[in-house]
């Protein structure tokens, strides 16, 4: 593969936020001057902002009324390990639901372990790089049945094509031009798998229903519609859709979302994996266009890691180059970059439905989209994060008020709640308060006179929302990944996976480097030893943290703290700020989800602790904003962290196989069946020298079997709720 630049997972290495928003220095200065008042621990301000410590002793820290039924973890912690299997607690069992290449229907042969499956067949096979997912109960009438646990539809994202490229017979074919059939296969291996799943008898384990009429693949070539502000806009007109109402494909679908009405949201993250722009293209663009393309990481002359556009002049390949080649946008794919970076709504119960890109939620590296619990007569609220270093946290508030009659309403309900509303971006103040800044055309300077971009419409604002957020002074975060809302108290959580771009307070930042701030407070170093014995030093916020916030009395105010800091148990106290021990130490939180009981599940995608343990999933009984105290983080920045972790409120539940990321979580409404995705097992190996043979290795020795991303089903032997007593 040496002649080919290998299409690695585009891992947010390009920092493109060069805005000079207030950040750590300004926040730090403000914080230091107000430290006594804010963090003195005795002032009225402190109590108002962070609450008191009195609830931290309650299991779960729920508000009164729920304390009589405390949540309690009910399993023995799984030890850190580097085995090539999924490890779960004693009394639990694991089965494989589906893996890369498994056929959804009966017309295709089983996966053969040699990459011989045709590109075409991947329109009917499970894709690669399992990631976000969600379970929807399925009723006897074929419609959404929120309370059904024995039969459902599982939607799974396929984020990217995983090394060592077991999709192909011999990995990638070397050469400067990609092979068309390999690109075709990769286009069809991305996207989403939808399949019916079912229990057998009283066993909570579940299997895929091969051949179900609901089984469906959505790929990077599937026709889909635009809705919301960009529909029909000049910004998304292409040769494929000269009127800007349609596009093809969803790509690099990372985390997910779901809606109260029973549809799936798949979220487009690292779409720059596949989009190139020819050298010399700037000369054919306006200055504002060039600035916007730069802010979204696509300078002229950029070669995409996957180089799909190199495979030929056929429209299916050429469309991946976002260059001006014709008189008008209706004659080329200059706007292809603007057709990705959205949240896409899919109706899992209608296999003929056309997925819809819901543009009102903004365009960025969407990790996912997570609703607050829907309340009749109140707006629907969706939180999302932009996963790149120094990017932002967003909130969407629907214009329409929630009507439970819309449950089961499919994409029509989606249009009602997701096409009109108000988008906000978060500013985390040093004093523990926060503000949601409104991203609406004509407000807050978001108009044609704006110096960053001449916003002429809401279509401009949502398409270039990073520039709009820069303009408003949003807070740059340590790579926002997954979020979730605690159903017991409506507080929102979001992982900040790590950030090597932070520098010491005493340093002079260069380029896009940032000093720590209160919401992203740590700077430190950690030594990592590889399997071959070489060592490297990781710097910055190496292990990540989880921010949480509580909405205030107005739509634009909130208070926040840091629920949990990732760390190795042996790390210094100002790194291991949450007091992690052997039963719960972890690094780089990424996936996160609350189940309906209020149990919090945390998954890791790590490259700092993997010399000691494979990536993992933990279960937590979280408290509430303000249940902790003021601390000074490694590097000298002061912040507010939540209550300390203990063996009772945070415990390791699962460890994945070698070289994997544990990502994606779903559960049945009775909590007896849990789905977990394992992505890129064996990614550090090659086809000739594999480091993993998972999932085949789950059943024992499996020499010669290629590693595959897969969905596992975790249940208790004999049944019972997962995670609790
Ligand atoms: Fe695809 Fe943000 O991880
Ligand atoms: Ca992720
Ligand atoms: Ca990640």
Short mmCIF file of N, CA, C and O in Angstrom, two decimals, residues 389 498-504 513 522-528 536-543 608:
data_model
loop_
_atom_site.label_atom_id
_atom_site.label_comp_id
_atom_site.label_asym_id
_atom_site.label_seq_id
_atom_site.Cartn_x
_atom_site.Cartn_y
_atom_site.Cartn_z
N UNK A 389 -11.00 19.75 17.01
CA UNK A 389 -10.36 20.53 18.08
C UNK A 389 -10.81 21.97 17.99
O UNK A 389 -10.85 22.55 16.91
N UNK A 498 -10.59 14.63 24.01
CA UNK A 498 -9.21 14.99 24.35
C UNK A 498 -8.83 16.15 23.44
O UNK A 498 -9.58 16.50 22.52
N UNK A 499 -7.70 16.77 23.71
CA UNK A 499 -7.25 17.85 22.83
C UNK A 499 -5.75 18.03 22.99
O UNK A 499 -5.28 18.52 24.01
N UNK A 500 -5.01 17.61 21.97
CA UNK A 500 -3.57 17.78 22.00
C UNK A 500 -3.17 19.19 21.60
O UNK A 500 -1.98 19.51 21.54
N UNK A 501 -4.15 20.01 21.34
CA UNK A 501 -3.88 21.36 20.88
C UNK A 501 -3.78 22.36 22.03
O UNK A 501 -3.51 23.53 21.82
N UNK A 502 -4.05 21.91 23.26
CA UNK A 502 -3.88 22.80 24.42
C UNK A 502 -2.40 22.94 24.73
O UNK A 502 -1.63 21.97 24.58
N UNK A 503 -2.02 24.10 25.22
CA UNK A 503 -0.63 24.32 25.63
C UNK A 503 -0.63 24.86 27.05
O UNK A 503 -1.66 25.28 27.58
N UNK A 504 0.54 24.84 27.67
CA UNK A 504 0.67 25.28 29.06
C UNK A 504 0.29 26.76 29.20
O UNK A 504 0.45 27.55 28.26
N UNK A 513 -3.18 26.92 18.54
CA UNK A 513 -3.09 26.37 19.89
C UNK A 513 -3.88 27.23 20.88
O UNK A 513 -4.03 28.44 20.70
N UNK A 522 -7.45 21.26 31.66
CA UNK A 522 -6.20 20.58 31.97
C UNK A 522 -5.14 20.71 30.88
O UNK A 522 -5.43 20.62 29.69
N UNK A 523 -3.90 20.87 31.32
CA UNK A 523 -2.74 20.72 30.45
C UNK A 523 -1.73 19.85 31.19
O UNK A 523 -1.32 20.17 32.31
N UNK A 524 -1.31 18.71 30.59
CA UNK A 524 -0.33 17.84 31.24
C UNK A 524 0.26 16.91 30.18
O UNK A 524 -0.11 16.97 29.00
N UNK A 525 1.19 16.08 30.63
CA UNK A 525 1.88 15.17 29.71
C UNK A 525 1.75 13.73 30.21
O UNK A 525 1.59 13.50 31.41
N UNK A 526 1.79 12.79 29.27
CA UNK A 526 1.65 11.38 29.61
C UNK A 526 2.49 10.57 28.63
O UNK A 526 2.51 10.85 27.43
N UNK A 527 3.17 9.54 29.16
CA UNK A 527 4.01 8.71 28.30
C UNK A 527 3.27 7.45 27.89
O UNK A 527 2.66 6.77 28.72
N UNK A 528 3.32 7.16 26.61
CA UNK A 528 2.65 5.99 26.04
C UNK A 528 3.71 5.06 25.47
O UNK A 528 4.61 5.50 24.76
N UNK A 536 6.18 7.48 23.38
CA UNK A 536 5.92 8.85 22.94
C UNK A 536 5.28 9.59 24.11
O UNK A 536 4.75 8.97 25.04
N UNK A 537 5.32 10.90 24.03
CA UNK A 537 4.71 11.71 25.08
C UNK A 537 3.51 12.45 24.52
O UNK A 537 3.63 13.19 23.54
N UNK A 538 2.36 12.19 25.11
CA UNK A 538 1.15 12.92 24.74
C UNK A 538 1.05 14.17 25.61
O UNK A 538 1.36 14.12 26.80
N UNK A 539 0.60 15.26 25.01
CA UNK A 539 0.51 16.53 25.75
C UNK A 539 -0.85 17.18 25.53
O UNK A 539 -1.46 16.99 24.49
N UNK A 540 -1.25 17.99 26.48
CA UNK A 540 -2.50 18.75 26.38
C UNK A 540 -3.53 18.17 27.33
O UNK A 540 -3.21 17.79 28.45
N UNK A 541 -4.78 18.13 26.88
CA UNK A 541 -5.82 17.40 27.62
C UNK A 541 -5.79 15.99 27.07
O UNK A 541 -6.51 15.65 26.13
N UNK A 542 -4.95 15.15 27.65
CA UNK A 542 -4.64 13.84 27.08
C UNK A 542 -5.82 12.88 27.20
O UNK A 542 -6.12 12.12 26.28
N UNK A 543 -6.52 12.92 28.33
CA UNK A 543 -7.50 11.88 28.65
C UNK A 543 -8.95 12.31 28.54
O UNK A 543 -9.85 11.49 28.74
N UNK A 608 -4.19 6.81 24.44
CA UNK A 608 -3.26 7.18 25.50
C UNK A 608 -3.16 6.13 26.60
O UNK A 608 -2.15 6.05 27.28
#
